[in-house]
PDB file of C-alpha atoms in Angstrom:
ATOM      1  CA  MET A   1      -5.891 -48.068  63.603  1.00 49.00           C
ATOM      2  CA  SER A   2      -2.357 -48.777  62.531  1.00 48.00           C
ATOM      3  CA  ARG A   3      -0.225 -46.200  60.559  1.00 49.00           C
ATOM      4  CA  LEU A   4      -0.356 -48.461  57.553  1.00 40.00           C
ATOM      5  CA  GLY A   5      -4.131 -48.403  57.654  1.00 41.00           C
ATOM      6  CA  LEU A   6      -4.262 -44.645  57.894  1.00 39.00           C
ATOM      7  CA  LEU A   7      -1.823 -44.262  54.920  1.00 37.00           C
ATOM      8  CA  ALA A   8      -3.956 -46.610  52.852  1.00 39.00           C
ATOM      9  CA  LEU A   9      -7.092 -44.636  53.675  1.00 39.00           C
ATOM     10  CA  GLY A  10      -5.417 -41.347  52.791  1.00 40.00           C
ATOM     11  CA  LEU A  11      -4.373 -42.707  49.424  1.00 36.00           C
ATOM     12  CA  PHE A  12      -7.900 -43.928  48.796  1.00 40.00           C
ATOM     13  CA  TRP A  13      -9.361 -40.493  49.201  1.00 41.00           C
ATOM     14  CA  ALA A  14      -6.444 -38.676  47.557  1.00 42.00           C
ATOM     15  CA  ALA A  15      -6.552 -40.483  44.299  1.00 45.00           C
ATOM     16  CA  PRO A  16     -10.106 -39.410  43.198  1.00 53.00           C
ATOM     17  CA  ALA A  17      -9.331 -35.785  44.339  1.00 52.00           C
ATOM     18  CA  ALA A  18      -6.147 -35.749  42.176  1.00 55.00           C
ATOM     19  CA  ALA A  19      -8.044 -37.233  39.194  1.00 59.00           C
ATOM     20  CA  ASP A  20     -10.834 -34.649  39.563  1.00 74.00           C
ATOM     21  CA  ASP A  21      -8.284 -31.809  39.644  1.00 81.00           C
ATOM     22  CA  ALA A  22      -6.516 -33.215  36.494  1.00 90.00           C
ATOM     23  CA  CYS A  23      -9.890 -33.127  34.742  1.00 94.00           C
ATOM     24  CA  LEU A  24     -11.158 -29.850  36.086  1.00 94.00           C
ATOM     25  CA  ARG A  25      -8.217 -27.710  35.022  1.00 95.00           C
ATOM     26  CA  PRO A  26      -8.352 -28.641  31.363  1.00 95.00           C
ATOM     27  CA  TYR A  27     -12.199 -28.394  31.495  1.00 95.00           C
ATOM     28  CA  GLU A  28     -11.835 -24.770  32.591  1.00 95.00           C
ATOM     29  CA  SER A  29      -8.929 -23.904  30.335  1.00 95.00           C
ATOM     30  CA  ALA A  30     -10.800 -25.286  27.291  1.00 96.00           C
ATOM     31  CA  GLN A  31     -13.682 -22.836  27.753  1.00 95.00           C
ATOM     32  CA  ARG A  32     -11.280 -19.887  28.007  1.00 96.00           C
ATOM     33  CA  LEU A  33      -9.313 -20.937  24.915  1.00 96.00           C
ATOM     34  CA  ARG A  34     -12.526 -21.351  22.858  1.00 95.00           C
ATOM     35  CA  LEU A  35     -13.467 -17.765  23.601  1.00 95.00           C
ATOM     36  CA  GLU A  36     -10.097 -16.662  22.515  1.00 95.00           C
ATOM     37  CA  SER A  37     -10.417 -18.582  19.216  1.00 94.00           C
ATOM     38  CA  LYS A  38      -7.471 -20.762  20.131  1.00 96.00           C
ATOM     39  CA  LEU A  39      -9.128 -23.857  18.930  1.00 96.00           C
ATOM     40  CA  ILE A  40      -6.029 -26.132  18.497  1.00 96.00           C
ATOM     41  CA  GLU A  41      -5.081 -25.761  22.234  1.00 97.00           C
ATOM     42  CA  ALA A  42      -8.714 -25.927  23.331  1.00 97.00           C
ATOM     43  CA  LYS A  43      -9.022 -29.357  21.582  1.00 97.00           C
ATOM     44  CA  ARG A  44      -5.886 -30.648  23.396  1.00 96.00           C
ATOM     45  CA  GLN A  45      -7.529 -29.670  26.700  1.00 97.00           C
ATOM     46  CA  LEU A  46     -10.827 -31.170  25.828  1.00 96.00           C
ATOM     47  CA  LEU A  47      -9.247 -34.468  24.924  1.00 97.00           C
ATOM     48  CA  VAL A  48      -7.875 -34.608  28.449  1.00 96.00           C
ATOM     49  CA  CYS A  49     -11.184 -33.914  30.367  1.00 96.00           C
ATOM     50  CA  ALA A  50     -13.132 -36.184  27.879  1.00 95.00           C
ATOM     51  CA  ARG A  51     -11.183 -39.268  29.061  1.00 95.00           C
ATOM     52  CA  ALA A  52     -13.013 -42.161  30.789  1.00 94.00           C
ATOM     53  CA  GLU A  53     -11.356 -41.507  34.200  1.00 93.00           C
ATOM     54  CA  CYS A  54     -12.791 -38.109  34.442  1.00 95.00           C
ATOM     55  CA  PRO A  55     -16.113 -37.429  36.263  1.00 94.00           C
ATOM     56  CA  GLU A  56     -19.152 -37.938  34.062  1.00 94.00           C
ATOM     57  CA  VAL A  57     -20.426 -34.369  34.299  1.00 93.00           C
ATOM     58  CA  LEU A  58     -17.082 -33.045  33.059  1.00 94.00           C
ATOM     59  CA  ARG A  59     -16.655 -35.785  30.490  1.00 94.00           C
ATOM     60  CA  ARG A  60     -20.110 -35.185  29.082  1.00 95.00           C
ATOM     61  CA  ASP A  61     -19.402 -31.464  28.545  1.00 95.00           C
ATOM     62  CA  CYS A  62     -16.016 -31.959  27.165  1.00 96.00           C
ATOM     63  CA  SER A  63     -17.157 -34.565  24.644  1.00 96.00           C
ATOM     64  CA  THR A  64     -19.874 -32.151  23.456  1.00 97.00           C
ATOM     65  CA  TRP A  65     -17.462 -29.231  23.153  1.00 96.00           C
ATOM     66  CA  LEU A  66     -14.995 -31.388  21.404  1.00 96.00           C
ATOM     67  CA  GLY A  67     -17.346 -32.033  18.592  1.00 96.00           C
ATOM     68  CA  GLU A  68     -18.176 -28.228  18.325  1.00 97.00           C
ATOM     69  CA  VAL A  69     -14.480 -27.376  18.267  1.00 97.00           C
ATOM     70  CA  ASP A  70     -13.889 -29.884  15.497  1.00 96.00           C
ATOM     71  CA  ALA A  71     -16.631 -28.371  13.418  1.00 97.00           C
ATOM     72  CA  ALA A  72     -15.316 -24.875  13.908  1.00 96.00           C
ATOM     73  CA  MET A  73     -11.702 -25.760  13.375  1.00 97.00           C
ATOM     74  CA  PRO A  74     -10.411 -24.456  10.019  1.00 97.00           C
ATOM     75  CA  SER A  75      -7.809 -26.318   8.004  1.00 97.00           C
ATOM     76  CA  VAL A  76      -5.642 -25.630   5.057  1.00 96.00           C
ATOM     77  CA  VAL A  77      -3.937 -27.718   2.383  1.00 97.00           C
ATOM     78  CA  VAL A  78      -0.599 -26.464   1.123  1.00 96.00           C
ATOM     79  CA  ALA A  79       0.467 -27.152  -2.528  1.00 96.00           C
ATOM     80  CA  ALA A  80       3.918 -25.893  -3.504  1.00 95.00           C
ATOM     81  CA  ARG A  81       5.946 -25.952  -6.690  1.00 94.00           C
ATOM     82  CA  ALA A  82       9.060 -24.497  -8.131  1.00 92.00           C
ATOM     83  CA  GLY A  83       8.149 -23.642 -11.680  1.00 89.00           C
ATOM     84  CA  ALA A  84       6.624 -26.743 -13.197  1.00 89.00           C
ATOM     85  CA  THR A  85       7.893 -29.149 -10.453  1.00 92.00           C
ATOM     86  CA  GLU A  86       5.958 -29.930  -7.425  1.00 95.00           C
ATOM     87  CA  VAL A  87       7.993 -29.715  -4.181  1.00 94.00           C
ATOM     88  CA  THR A  88       7.328 -31.133  -0.636  1.00 95.00           C
ATOM     89  CA  ASP A  89      10.440 -29.994   1.244  1.00 95.00           C
ATOM     90  CA  VAL A  90       8.535 -27.085   2.613  1.00 96.00           C
ATOM     91  CA  ARG A  91       8.380 -26.215   6.320  1.00 97.00           C
ATOM     92  CA  VAL A  92       5.158 -24.490   7.205  1.00 97.00           C
ATOM     93  CA  LEU A  93       5.023 -21.943  10.076  1.00 96.00           C
ATOM     94  CA  VAL A  94       1.999 -20.075  11.293  1.00 96.00           C
ATOM     95  CA  ASP A  95       2.604 -16.996  13.426  1.00 95.00           C
ATOM     96  CA  ASP A  96       6.217 -18.239  13.907  1.00 93.00           C
ATOM     97  CA  ARG A  97       5.063 -21.701  15.213  1.00 94.00           C
ATOM     98  CA  GLU A  98       5.843 -24.799  13.208  1.00 96.00           C
ATOM     99  CA  LEU A  99       2.749 -26.327  11.661  1.00 94.00           C
ATOM    100  CA  ALA A 100       4.345 -28.962   9.459  1.00 95.00           C
ATOM    101  CA  SER A 101       8.052 -29.917   8.721  1.00 96.00           C
ATOM    102  CA  SER A 102       7.198 -30.967   5.160  1.00 95.00           C
ATOM    103  CA  LEU A 103       4.207 -31.378   2.823  1.00 96.00           C
ATOM    104  CA  ASP A 104       2.364 -34.657   2.423  1.00 95.00           C
ATOM    105  CA  GLY A 105      -1.016 -33.369   1.096  1.00 94.00           C
ATOM    106  CA  ALA A 106      -2.781 -33.627   4.401  1.00 96.00           C
ATOM    107  CA  ALA A 107      -4.982 -30.931   5.851  1.00 96.00           C
ATOM    108  CA  LEU A 108      -3.307 -28.785   8.499  1.00 97.00           C
ATOM    109  CA  PRO A 109      -5.534 -27.361  11.386  1.00 97.00           C
ATOM    110  CA  VAL A 110      -5.237 -23.652  11.926  1.00 97.00           C
ATOM    111  CA  ASP A 111      -6.840 -21.366  14.447  1.00 97.00           C
ATOM    112  CA  PRO A 112      -9.307 -18.792  12.872  1.00 96.00           C
ATOM    113  CA  GLY A 113      -8.225 -15.159  12.455  1.00 96.00           C
ATOM    114  CA  GLN A 114      -5.605 -13.288  10.440  1.00 96.00           C
ATOM    115  CA  ARG A 115      -2.516 -15.450  10.299  1.00 96.00           C
ATOM    116  CA  THR A 116       0.994 -15.005   8.953  1.00 96.00           C
ATOM    117  CA  PHE A 117       2.099 -18.093   6.978  1.00 96.00           C
ATOM    118  CA  ARG A 118       5.771 -18.600   6.371  1.00 96.00           C
ATOM    119  CA  PHE A 119       6.999 -21.323   4.038  1.00 97.00           C
ATOM    120  CA  GLU A 120      10.716 -22.350   4.022  1.00 96.00           C
ATOM    121  CA  ARG A 121      12.397 -24.797   1.588  1.00 94.00           C
ATOM    122  CA  ALA A 122      15.521 -26.669   2.419  1.00 90.00           C
ATOM    123  CA  ASP A 123      17.617 -24.587  -0.127  1.00 91.00           C
ATOM    124  CA  GLY A 124      16.701 -21.376   1.978  1.00 91.00           C
ATOM    125  CA  ALA A 125      13.984 -20.105  -0.320  1.00 93.00           C
ATOM    126  CA  THR A 126      11.103 -18.534   1.682  1.00 94.00           C
ATOM    127  CA  LEU A 127       7.721 -17.159   0.994  1.00 95.00           C
ATOM    128  CA  GLU A 128       5.311 -15.403   3.326  1.00 95.00           C
ATOM    129  CA  GLN A 129       1.648 -14.737   3.090  1.00 94.00           C
ATOM    130  CA  LYS A 130      -0.915 -13.056   5.375  1.00 96.00           C
ATOM    131  CA  VAL A 131      -4.113 -14.950   5.251  1.00 95.00           C
ATOM    132  CA  VAL A 132      -7.589 -14.373   7.028  1.00 96.00           C
ATOM    133  CA  ILE A 133      -8.732 -17.851   8.153  1.00 96.00           C
ATOM    134  CA  ARG A 134     -12.457 -18.253   8.716  1.00 96.00           C
ATOM    135  CA  ALA A 135     -14.023 -20.499  11.367  1.00 95.00           C
ATOM    136  CA  GLY A 136     -15.420 -23.641   9.897  1.00 96.00           C
ATOM    137  CA  GLU A 137     -13.511 -23.299   6.643  1.00 96.00           C
ATOM    138  CA  LYS A 138     -12.153 -26.756   5.791  1.00 96.00           C
ATOM    139  CA  ASN A 139      -9.298 -27.778   3.384  1.00 97.00           C
ATOM    140  CA  ARG A 140      -8.567 -24.296   2.054  1.00 96.00           C
ATOM    141  CA  LEU A 141      -6.096 -24.527  -0.595  1.00 96.00           C
ATOM    142  CA  LEU A 142      -2.910 -22.429  -0.372  1.00 95.00           C
ATOM    143  CA  GLU A 143      -0.882 -22.598  -3.614  1.00 94.00           C
ATOM    144  CA  LEU A 144       2.814 -21.513  -3.720  1.00 93.00           C
ATOM    145  CA  ASP A 145       5.295 -21.034  -6.455  1.00 93.00           C
ATOM    146  CA  PHE A 146       8.854 -20.468  -5.343  1.00 92.00           C
ATOM    147  CA  ASP A 147       9.955 -19.597  -8.880  1.00 88.00           C
ATOM    148  CA  ALA A 148       7.223 -17.094  -9.565  1.00 74.00           C
ATOM    149  CA  GLU A 149       8.261 -13.718 -11.008  1.00 64.00           C
ATOM    150  CA  PRO A 150       7.956 -10.899  -8.532  1.00 61.00           C
ATOM    151  CA  ALA A 151       4.911  -8.659  -9.181  1.00 60.00           C
ATOM    152  CA  PRO A 152       5.931  -5.740 -11.442  1.00 66.00           C
ATOM    153  CA  ALA A 153       6.141  -2.339 -10.005  1.00 66.00           C
ATOM    154  CA  PRO A 154       2.928  -0.241 -10.631  1.00 69.00           C
ATOM    155  CA  ALA A 155       3.242   1.809 -13.752  1.00 65.00           C
ATOM    156  CA  GLN A 156       3.966   5.531 -13.047  1.00 68.00           C
ATOM    157  CA  ALA A 157       1.382   7.902 -14.208  1.00 65.00           C
ATOM    158  CA  ALA A 158       2.441   9.742 -17.361  1.00 63.00           C
ATOM    159  CA  PRO A 159       3.466  13.421 -16.564  1.00 68.00           C
ATOM    160  CA  SER A 160       0.712  15.869 -17.066  1.00 71.00           C
ATOM    161  CA  ARG A 161       1.113  17.870 -20.338  1.00 76.00           C
ATOM    162  CA  LEU A 162      -1.266  20.603 -19.131  1.00 77.00           C
ATOM    163  CA  PRO A 163       1.596  22.993 -18.020  1.00 81.00           C
ATOM    164  CA  VAL A 164       3.159  22.591 -21.534  1.00 74.00           C
ATOM    165  CA  TYR A 165      -0.079  23.431 -23.279  1.00 77.00           C
ATOM    166  CA  ALA A 166      -0.635  26.400 -21.028  1.00 80.00           C
ATOM    167  CA  LEU A 167       2.720  27.773 -21.768  1.00 76.00           C
ATOM    168  CA  LEU A 168       2.392  27.333 -25.504  1.00 79.00           C
ATOM    169  CA  GLY A 169      -0.885  29.236 -25.317  1.00 82.00           C
ATOM    170  CA  VAL A 170       0.739  32.030 -23.252  1.00 80.00           C
ATOM    171  CA  GLY A 171       3.574  32.166 -25.725  1.00 74.00           C
ATOM    172  CA  ALA A 172       1.381  32.156 -28.763  1.00 84.00           C
ATOM    173  CA  VAL A 173      -0.812  35.007 -27.364  1.00 83.00           C
ATOM    174  CA  ALA A 174       2.211  37.028 -26.365  1.00 74.00           C
ATOM    175  CA  LEU A 175       3.948  36.660 -29.741  1.00 80.00           C
ATOM    176  CA  GLY A 176       0.589  37.642 -31.430  1.00 82.00           C
ATOM    177  CA  SER A 177       0.455  40.790 -29.215  1.00 80.00           C
ATOM    178  CA  PHE A 178       4.063  41.520 -30.046  1.00 75.00           C
ATOM    179  CA  THR A 179       3.440  41.349 -33.720  1.00 86.00           C
ATOM    180  CA  TYR A 180       0.380  43.604 -33.580  1.00 81.00           C
ATOM    181  CA  PHE A 181       1.888  46.340 -31.474  1.00 75.00           C
ATOM    182  CA  ALA A 182       5.282  46.187 -33.219  1.00 76.00           C
ATOM    183  CA  LEU A 183       3.738  46.713 -36.654  1.00 79.00           C
ATOM    184  CA  SER A 184       1.307  49.359 -35.294  1.00 78.00           C
ATOM    185  CA  SER A 185       3.989  51.375 -33.503  1.00 71.00           C
ATOM    186  CA  HIS A 186       6.227  51.139 -36.488  1.00 73.00           C
ATOM    187  CA  ALA A 187       3.563  52.448 -38.902  1.00 76.00           C
ATOM    188  CA  LYS A 188       2.654  55.379 -36.361  1.00 70.00           C
ATOM    189  CA  ARG A 189       6.347  56.111 -35.988  1.00 73.00           C
ATOM    190  CA  ASP A 190       6.742  56.513 -39.734  1.00 69.00           C
ATOM    191  CA  ASP A 191       3.810  58.925 -39.779  1.00 69.00           C
ATOM    192  CA  LEU A 192       5.496  61.035 -37.060  1.00 66.00           C
ATOM    193  CA  GLU A 193       8.480  61.539 -39.314  1.00 70.00           C
ATOM    194  CA  SER A 194       6.705  64.228 -41.121  1.00 70.00           C
ATOM    195  CA  CYS A 195       6.305  66.321 -37.990  1.00 76.00           C
ATOM    196  CA  LYS A 196       9.662  65.419 -36.391  1.00 69.00           C
ATOM    197  CA  GLY A 197      10.643  67.939 -33.802  1.00 68.00           C
ATOM    198  CA  HIS A 198       7.229  69.388 -33.376  1.00 72.00           C
ATOM    199  CA  CYS A 199       4.800  66.333 -33.099  1.00 75.00           C
ATOM    200  CA  PRO A 200       2.051  66.392 -30.579  1.00 77.00           C
ATOM    201  CA  GLU A 201       3.206  64.877 -27.284  1.00 76.00           C
ATOM    202  CA  ALA A 202       0.083  62.634 -27.086  1.00 76.00           C
ATOM    203  CA  GLU A 203       0.847  60.930 -30.422  1.00 68.00           C
ATOM    204  CA  VAL A 204       4.491  60.386 -29.358  1.00 71.00           C
ATOM    205  CA  ASP A 205       3.421  58.838 -26.043  1.00 75.00           C
ATOM    206  CA  ALA A 206       1.007  56.517 -27.919  1.00 79.00           C
ATOM    207  CA  VAL A 207       3.802  55.182 -30.087  1.00 71.00           C
ATOM    208  CA  ARG A 208       6.005  54.670 -27.079  1.00 81.00           C
ATOM    209  CA  ARG A 209       3.271  52.857 -25.160  1.00 82.00           C
ATOM    210  CA  GLU A 210       2.750  50.466 -28.171  1.00 74.00           C
ATOM    211  CA  GLN A 211       6.493  49.841 -28.399  1.00 77.00           C
ATOM    212  CA  LEU A 212       6.541  49.055 -24.688  1.00 82.00           C
ATOM    213  CA  VAL A 213       3.678  46.613 -24.958  1.00 80.00           C
ATOM    214  CA  ALA A 214       5.440  44.956 -27.992  1.00 72.00           C
ATOM    215  CA  ASP A 215       8.670  44.602 -25.962  1.00 82.00           C
ATOM    216  CA  VAL A 216       6.893  43.139 -22.989  1.00 82.00           C
ATOM    217  CA  SER A 217       4.920  40.768 -25.116  1.00 76.00           C
ATOM    218  CA  LEU A 218       8.042  39.555 -26.904  1.00 80.00           C
ATOM    219  CA  GLY A 219       9.687  38.862 -23.604  1.00 80.00           C
ATOM    220  CA  VAL A 220       6.752  37.052 -22.166  1.00 83.00           C
ATOM    221  CA  GLY A 221       6.396  34.973 -25.359  1.00 74.00           C
ATOM    222  CA  LEU A 222       9.957  33.889 -25.483  1.00 83.00           C
ATOM    223  CA  ILE A 223      10.125  32.927 -21.786  1.00 88.00           C
ATOM    224  CA  ALA A 224       6.760  30.940 -22.095  1.00 76.00           C
ATOM    225  CA  LEU A 225       7.922  29.079 -25.165  1.00 78.00           C
ATOM    226  CA  GLY A 226      11.295  28.371 -23.622  1.00 80.00           C
ATOM    227  CA  ALA A 227       9.668  26.976 -20.486  1.00 80.00           C
ATOM    228  CA  ALA A 228       7.326  24.876 -22.479  1.00 74.00           C
ATOM    229  CA  ALA A 229      10.326  23.417 -24.482  1.00 79.00           C
ATOM    230  CA  TYR A 230      12.034  22.596 -21.151  1.00 78.00           C
ATOM    231  CA  LEU A 231       9.116  20.731 -19.745  1.00 76.00           C
ATOM    232  CA  HIS A 232       8.596  18.847 -22.894  1.00 75.00           C
ATOM    233  CA  PHE A 233      12.085  17.943 -23.810  1.00 75.00           C
ATOM    234  CA  GLY A 234      14.338  18.435 -20.791  1.00 69.00           C
ATOM    235  CA  ALA A 235      12.426  18.069 -17.557  1.00 58.00           C
ATOM    236  CA  PRO A 236      13.096  14.722 -15.586  1.00 57.00           C
ATOM    237  CA  SER A 237      10.257  12.271 -16.012  1.00 51.00           C
ATOM    238  CA  GLU A 238      11.048   9.772 -13.120  1.00 48.00           C
ATOM    239  CA  ARG A 239       8.648  11.467 -10.779  1.00 49.00           C
ATOM    240  CA  ALA A 240       5.182  12.726 -11.333  1.00 46.00           C
ATOM    241  CA  PRO A 241       5.411  16.533 -11.632  1.00 47.00           C
ATOM    242  CA  GLU A 242       4.163  18.656  -8.871  1.00 50.00           C
ATOM    243  CA  ARG A 243       1.335  21.012  -9.621  1.00 53.00           C
ATOM    244  CA  ALA A 244       2.895  23.852 -11.656  1.00 51.00           C
ATOM    245  CA  SER A 245       2.611  27.479 -10.474  1.00 56.00           C
ATOM    246  CA  TRP A 246       3.507  30.551 -12.439  1.00 55.00           C
ATOM    247  CA  GLN A 247       4.285  34.226 -11.696  1.00 58.00           C
ATOM    248  CA  LEU A 248       4.331  36.859 -14.397  1.00 54.00           C
ATOM    249  CA  GLY A 249       6.038  40.174 -13.764  1.00 57.00           C
ATOM    250  CA  PHE A 250       7.160  43.101 -15.736  1.00 53.00           C
ATOM    251  CA  SER A 251       8.404  46.584 -15.292  1.00 54.00           C
ATOM    252  CA  ALA A 252       7.826  49.503 -17.590  1.00 51.00           C
ATOM    253  CA  ARG A 253       9.575  52.665 -18.298  1.00 53.00           C
ATOM    254  CA  ARG A 254       9.168  55.445 -20.819  1.00 50.00           C
ATOM    255  CA  GLN A 255      12.007  54.108 -22.890  1.00 52.00           C
ATOM    256  CA  GLY A 256      11.213  50.473 -22.747  1.00 52.00           C
ATOM    257  CA  GLY A 257      10.285  47.545 -20.390  1.00 53.00           C
ATOM    258  CA  ALA A 258      11.254  44.179 -19.038  1.00 54.00           C
ATOM    259  CA  ALA A 259       9.258  41.109 -18.469  1.00 55.00           C
ATOM    260  CA  SER A 260       9.807  37.947 -16.349  1.00 56.00           C
ATOM    261  CA  LEU A 261       8.074  34.636 -16.040  1.00 54.00           C
ATOM    262  CA  SER A 262       8.911  32.505 -13.004  1.00 58.00           C
ATOM    263  CA  GLY A 263       7.440  29.180 -11.946  1.00 57.00           C
ATOM    264  CA  ARG A 264       7.669  25.899 -10.066  1.00 57.00           C
ATOM    265  CA  PHE A 265       7.303  22.760 -12.240  1.00 51.00           C
TER     266      PHE A 265
END
């Protein structure tokens, strides 16, 4: 056989083999892409292996799968406006890949799953949305407004007034205690004037104790009311207050006493 005949025979056998390989590769790729929910690329591969020049067994499967992919392929319709004006000069990107260079009202195929949509106008305005796209969901409407006011910041919770009320209560009780013991010790001290110099030690100590309690009560009352006034009128309100904590302390002596009220608020 001549060299020309051998070459012709080789081409005769090579052509079907090359055609089969060109159909088999997209046939296999399409199955993998479907499992990965990459339906757009799977459809491109199925269109290749469903061509008439592919073997019938491959062509038949690819045609069947092509119908299934089309049924499962979601799509969105983007409607954009700037205030009251509808706009179409919007470039649409999904996961950083361009889906459309402008809007014409047509449905746009999208792979299912959570997608990040980015919309860009010619004047540089941009919007971004994260959307969960469901398989088989057709013509889902995505509405945009490039002139929409930004969402208002969430209102801050009003500061709790509980520490103020607690301090007012402490102050009121302390001042009441001061009034009672101050009057009582004053009356008893007047009674001791008649025995001045030789009064029983127990009675003198009782008067001193009541005077001490009155002094301590007055100090606690004034500190508590001052702290309440600060919280109500002067404390910053930009942040929600932390939980208040208080520490009351006092020291006593035979001739008097001292009180302190410290806290974090």
